[in-house]
Amino acid sequence: MDYTLNIHGRLLDLATPQVMGILNVTPDSFYAASRQQTEQEIARRASQIMAEGGTIIDVGACSTRPGSQPVSEAEEMERLRWGLGIVCREVPDGIISVDTFRPDVARMAVDEFGVGMINDVSEGSERMFRMVSRLRVPYILMSVQPSIREMLLSFAAKVQQLRDLGAADIILDPGFGFGKTMEENYLVMNELEKLLVMDLPLLVGVSRKSMVYKLLGGTPDEALNGTTVLDTIALVKGASILRVHDVRAAVECCRIVEKVKGKS
C-alpha cells in the first residue's frame, strides 16, 4: 500500500512492508521468550529488534493473553516508565510504539518519552480516540469482530469517529486471537484483502499465537514455522506491518514476498 505514516515529523513509508518487534516488560506474556525482566534484557532486546531489521519496537507492560488479569494503570505506567527509559537510551532513533488500551497511559508514553505510535488492543473508546487525536500520533485500531463483514462495519464507524476528531494516521488490525475461534481466525485470514477497501494500512499479528500451535500441535515455542507461513499469506494479501517476536524471520519473509512481486 502506498501509505506514509507521520511520526512526529518523521515519515515512514509503508510501500515496503515494515516489521514491528515485540518487547514485553511483563512477567506473564503468553510466549515466555518475549518477557524481558531486567535492564540488560530490555536493552538487548531493543537492540536486537533494530539489528535484525525491525523498524518499530512495540513495548507492552500489561499482558492481554487469554485468562490474564490486567495489572492496575499505576503498575502499567511504572513498568513502562522503567522500560521506555531503557529503550529510548539504547535506541534513541528507533520508532517506539506502546501497546495499551488506557488513554492516560498513552498520554504519559507520548508526553514523557516521545513514543511515536499507540497500539490499542481493545476496540477503542471515545476517550482513547480523543486522546490519540490530541497527541497526533499514528493509532492502531484493533477489532474483536469474528468476521470480515462485521469487522468492516465496525471499522467504518470507528474510523469515521476518529476522522471527525482529527486523527491523522490510522492502522487497522484484524485482531487475530481476539474474540475469534480458531476457525474464525482462518476465515478472516482467507478474506484479509477485503479490508483494503478501507484504504488504510493493515497490521497483522499472528506471531506464535494459539491459532498456529493449536492447529499444528505443540506450544508457542514450536510455532515459528507456522507463523512465517501466515505472515507470508498476510503480506500477499496486502499487510503493511507484521507484529512479531522473531524479527529476522519476518524481515526475510518481507524481502522474499517483495522480490516475488517484482518490487525489489
Short mmCIF file of C-alpha atoms in Angstrom, two decimals, residues 13-249:
data_model
loop_
_atom_site.label_atom_id
_atom_site.label_comp_id
_atom_site.label_asym_id
_atom_site.label_seq_id
_atom_site.Cartn_x
_atom_site.Cartn_y
_atom_site.Cartn_z
CA ASP A 13 6.83 4.72 4.01
CA LEU A 14 4.63 1.62 4.02
CA ALA A 15 5.03 0.99 0.31
CA THR A 16 7.58 -1.53 1.61
CA PRO A 17 6.17 -3.70 4.43
CA GLN A 18 7.60 -2.97 7.87
CA VAL A 19 8.32 -5.25 10.83
CA MET A 20 7.31 -4.37 14.39
CA GLY A 21 9.24 -6.26 17.04
CA ILE A 22 7.55 -7.17 20.33
CA LEU A 23 9.20 -6.17 23.61
CA ASN A 24 7.20 -7.11 26.70
CA VAL A 25 8.17 -5.69 30.09
CA THR A 26 5.82 -8.16 31.76
CA PRO A 27 6.32 -11.38 33.73
CA ASP A 28 3.31 -13.17 32.22
CA SER A 29 3.13 -12.79 28.42
CA PHE A 30 1.95 -15.99 26.70
CA TYR A 31 5.30 -16.58 24.96
CA ALA A 32 7.90 -16.89 27.69
CA ALA A 33 10.83 -15.89 25.48
CA SER A 34 9.24 -12.46 24.90
CA ARG A 35 9.31 -11.50 28.60
CA GLN A 36 12.08 -9.01 29.37
CA GLN A 37 12.57 -8.57 33.09
CA THR A 38 15.96 -6.94 33.63
CA GLU A 39 17.60 -3.78 32.33
CA GLN A 40 20.11 -5.86 30.40
CA GLU A 41 17.37 -7.99 28.80
CA ILE A 42 15.36 -4.94 27.72
CA ALA A 43 18.42 -3.20 26.28
CA ARG A 44 19.49 -6.36 24.46
CA ARG A 45 16.01 -6.97 23.02
CA ALA A 46 15.62 -3.38 21.80
CA SER A 47 18.99 -3.52 20.06
CA GLN A 48 18.22 -6.95 18.61
CA ILE A 49 14.95 -5.75 17.03
CA MET A 50 16.75 -2.92 15.24
CA ALA A 51 19.80 -5.02 14.30
CA GLU A 52 17.61 -7.68 12.70
CA GLY A 53 15.83 -5.14 10.50
CA GLY A 54 12.80 -4.16 12.54
CA THR A 55 11.67 -0.56 12.20
CA ILE A 56 9.19 -0.35 15.12
CA ILE A 57 9.59 -1.54 18.72
CA ASP A 58 6.23 -2.32 20.35
CA VAL A 59 6.57 -2.09 24.13
CA GLY A 60 3.88 -3.70 26.28
CA ALA A 61 3.53 -3.60 30.05
CA CYS A 62 0.13 -5.22 30.57
CA SER A 63 -0.39 -8.76 29.30
CA THR A 64 -3.53 -9.44 27.26
CA ARG A 65 -3.02 -13.19 26.97
CA PRO A 66 -6.18 -15.31 27.35
CA GLY A 67 -7.17 -15.61 31.01
CA SER A 68 -4.85 -12.89 32.24
CA GLN A 69 -5.94 -10.19 34.67
CA PRO A 70 -4.77 -6.70 33.64
CA VAL A 71 -2.47 -5.01 36.11
CA SER A 72 -3.53 -1.64 37.53
CA GLU A 73 -2.99 1.50 35.49
CA ALA A 74 -0.43 2.69 38.04
CA GLU A 75 1.59 -0.51 37.70
CA GLU A 76 1.40 -0.41 33.91
CA MET A 77 2.73 3.15 33.96
CA GLU A 78 5.51 2.23 36.39
CA ARG A 79 6.63 -0.69 34.22
CA LEU A 80 6.52 1.47 31.10
CA ARG A 81 8.45 4.36 32.60
CA TRP A 82 11.20 1.94 33.55
CA GLY A 83 11.18 0.04 30.23
CA LEU A 84 10.80 3.03 27.93
CA GLY A 85 13.66 4.82 29.66
CA ILE A 86 15.93 1.91 28.78
CA VAL A 87 14.64 1.54 25.21
CA CYS A 88 14.96 5.28 24.47
CA ARG A 89 18.51 5.28 25.82
CA GLU A 90 19.50 2.17 23.89
CA VAL A 91 17.92 3.03 20.51
CA PRO A 92 17.38 6.81 20.53
CA ASP A 93 16.49 6.85 16.82
CA GLY A 94 14.05 3.94 16.97
CA ILE A 95 10.33 4.26 16.33
CA ILE A 96 8.60 3.17 19.53
CA SER A 97 5.02 2.01 19.86
CA VAL A 98 3.23 1.39 23.14
CA ASP A 99 0.76 -1.46 23.45
CA THR A 100 -2.01 -0.19 25.75
CA PHE A 101 -5.78 0.24 25.95
CA ARG A 102 -5.60 3.04 28.56
CA PRO A 103 -5.75 6.67 27.37
CA ASP A 104 -3.74 8.08 30.28
CA VAL A 105 -1.01 5.51 29.71
CA ALA A 106 -0.90 6.57 26.06
CA ARG A 107 -0.62 10.21 27.08
CA MET A 108 2.21 9.51 29.52
CA ALA A 109 4.16 7.50 26.96
CA VAL A 110 3.93 10.21 24.29
CA ASP A 111 4.38 13.23 26.56
CA GLU A 112 7.21 11.84 28.67
CA PHE A 113 9.09 9.62 26.20
CA GLY A 114 8.11 10.84 22.75
CA VAL A 115 6.55 7.49 21.82
CA GLY A 116 5.56 7.59 18.16
CA MET A 117 2.62 5.19 17.93
CA ILE A 118 -0.19 3.77 20.08
CA ASN A 119 -1.22 0.14 19.63
CA ASP A 120 -4.66 -0.28 21.22
CA VAL A 121 -5.58 -3.89 21.91
CA SER A 122 -9.18 -3.02 22.73
CA GLU A 123 -11.69 -1.91 20.11
CA GLY A 124 -11.06 1.66 21.16
CA SER A 125 -13.15 4.08 23.17
CA GLU A 126 -14.32 7.65 22.80
CA ARG A 127 -11.77 8.72 25.39
CA MET A 128 -8.90 6.90 23.66
CA PHE A 129 -9.96 8.32 20.30
CA ARG A 130 -9.89 11.83 21.73
CA MET A 131 -6.53 11.21 23.34
CA VAL A 132 -4.71 9.91 20.26
CA SER A 133 -6.26 12.67 18.16
CA ARG A 134 -4.84 15.23 20.58
CA LEU A 135 -1.46 13.51 20.72
CA ARG A 136 -1.24 13.43 16.91
CA VAL A 137 0.41 10.01 16.71
CA PRO A 138 -0.44 7.05 14.47
CA TYR A 139 -3.06 4.82 16.07
CA ILE A 140 -3.53 1.07 15.63
CA LEU A 141 -7.23 0.22 15.84
CA MET A 142 -7.91 -3.44 16.57
CA SER A 143 -11.11 -5.41 16.01
CA VAL A 144 -12.51 -8.28 18.07
CA GLN A 145 -15.23 -8.91 15.49
CA PRO A 146 -15.36 -12.54 14.30
CA SER A 147 -15.83 -11.96 10.57
CA ILE A 148 -14.64 -9.61 7.84
CA ARG A 149 -18.17 -8.36 7.26
CA GLU A 150 -18.70 -7.39 10.91
CA MET A 151 -15.16 -6.03 11.05
CA LEU A 152 -15.75 -3.72 8.11
CA LEU A 153 -18.95 -2.35 9.64
CA SER A 154 -17.19 -1.72 12.95
CA PHE A 155 -14.06 -0.25 11.36
CA ALA A 156 -16.08 2.09 9.14
CA ALA A 157 -17.90 3.62 12.11
CA LYS A 158 -14.82 3.92 14.30
CA VAL A 159 -12.58 5.32 11.57
CA GLN A 160 -15.18 7.99 10.85
CA GLN A 161 -15.31 8.80 14.55
CA LEU A 162 -11.52 9.15 14.64
CA ARG A 163 -11.50 11.29 11.50
CA ASP A 164 -14.14 13.58 12.96
CA LEU A 165 -11.87 14.11 15.97
CA GLY A 166 -8.92 14.97 13.75
CA ALA A 167 -6.93 11.73 13.87
CA ALA A 168 -4.46 11.61 11.01
CA ASP A 169 -2.83 8.17 10.66
CA ILE A 170 -4.93 5.09 11.42
CA ILE A 171 -3.73 1.48 11.03
CA LEU A 172 -6.21 -1.41 11.10
CA ASP A 173 -5.52 -4.63 12.99
CA PRO A 174 -7.99 -7.50 12.41
CA GLY A 175 -7.17 -8.81 15.89
CA PHE A 176 -6.18 -12.40 15.28
CA GLY A 177 -6.74 -14.32 18.51
CA PHE A 178 -9.12 -11.75 19.99
CA GLY A 179 -12.84 -12.61 20.11
CA LYS A 180 -12.47 -15.30 17.47
CA THR A 181 -12.47 -19.08 17.35
CA MET A 182 -9.66 -20.83 15.52
CA GLU A 183 -11.95 -21.36 12.54
CA GLU A 184 -12.92 -17.68 12.51
CA ASN A 185 -9.26 -16.63 12.65
CA TYR A 186 -8.54 -18.62 9.49
CA LEU A 187 -11.65 -17.35 7.71
CA VAL A 188 -10.54 -13.78 8.45
CA MET A 189 -7.07 -14.55 7.08
CA ASN A 190 -8.66 -16.07 3.97
CA GLU A 191 -10.53 -12.83 3.28
CA LEU A 192 -7.95 -10.39 4.64
CA GLU A 193 -7.58 -8.47 1.37
CA LYS A 194 -11.22 -7.30 1.67
CA LEU A 195 -10.11 -4.93 4.44
CA LEU A 196 -8.08 -2.99 1.86
CA VAL A 197 -11.34 -1.35 0.78
CA MET A 198 -10.84 0.91 3.81
CA ASP A 199 -7.78 2.38 2.09
CA LEU A 200 -5.80 2.16 5.33
CA PRO A 201 -2.70 0.11 6.16
CA LEU A 202 -3.15 -3.29 7.79
CA LEU A 203 -1.15 -4.63 10.73
CA VAL A 204 -1.15 -8.39 11.20
CA GLY A 205 -0.08 -10.02 14.46
CA VAL A 206 -0.21 -13.82 14.45
CA SER A 207 3.21 -14.44 15.97
CA ARG A 208 3.29 -17.78 17.82
CA LYS A 209 -0.42 -17.48 18.71
CA SER A 210 -2.72 -20.38 19.54
CA MET A 211 -4.24 -20.34 16.04
CA VAL A 212 -0.84 -21.66 14.94
CA TYR A 213 0.22 -24.11 17.60
CA LYS A 214 -3.23 -25.49 18.43
CA LEU A 215 -3.75 -26.34 14.77
CA LEU A 216 -0.31 -27.89 14.27
CA GLY A 217 0.26 -29.25 17.77
CA GLY A 218 2.92 -28.19 20.21
CA THR A 219 3.49 -24.94 22.08
CA PRO A 220 4.31 -21.29 21.27
CA ASP A 221 7.99 -22.29 21.36
CA GLU A 222 7.40 -24.52 18.32
CA ALA A 223 5.24 -22.12 16.30
CA LEU A 224 7.79 -20.12 14.28
CA ASN A 225 7.36 -22.03 11.02
CA GLY A 226 3.57 -21.74 11.13
CA THR A 227 3.87 -18.06 11.99
CA THR A 228 6.08 -17.46 8.95
CA VAL A 229 3.59 -19.20 6.68
CA LEU A 230 0.76 -16.98 7.92
CA ASP A 231 2.95 -13.86 7.71
CA THR A 232 3.67 -14.71 4.07
CA ILE A 233 -0.04 -15.10 3.31
CA ALA A 234 -0.78 -11.81 5.08
CA LEU A 235 1.83 -9.96 3.00
CA VAL A 236 0.48 -11.41 -0.23
CA LYS A 237 -2.99 -10.23 0.82
CA GLY A 238 -1.79 -6.69 1.47
CA ALA A 239 -0.49 -6.39 5.04
CA SER A 240 1.79 -3.38 5.58
CA ILE A 241 3.11 -4.18 9.08
CA LEU A 242 3.94 -7.53 10.69
CA ARG A 243 3.97 -7.57 14.50
CA VAL A 244 6.28 -10.39 15.54
CA HIS A 245 8.53 -11.95 18.13
CA ASP A 246 11.01 -13.25 15.55
CA VAL A 247 12.17 -10.15 13.68
CA ARG A 248 14.81 -11.63 11.41
CA ALA A 249 12.43 -14.29 10.07
#
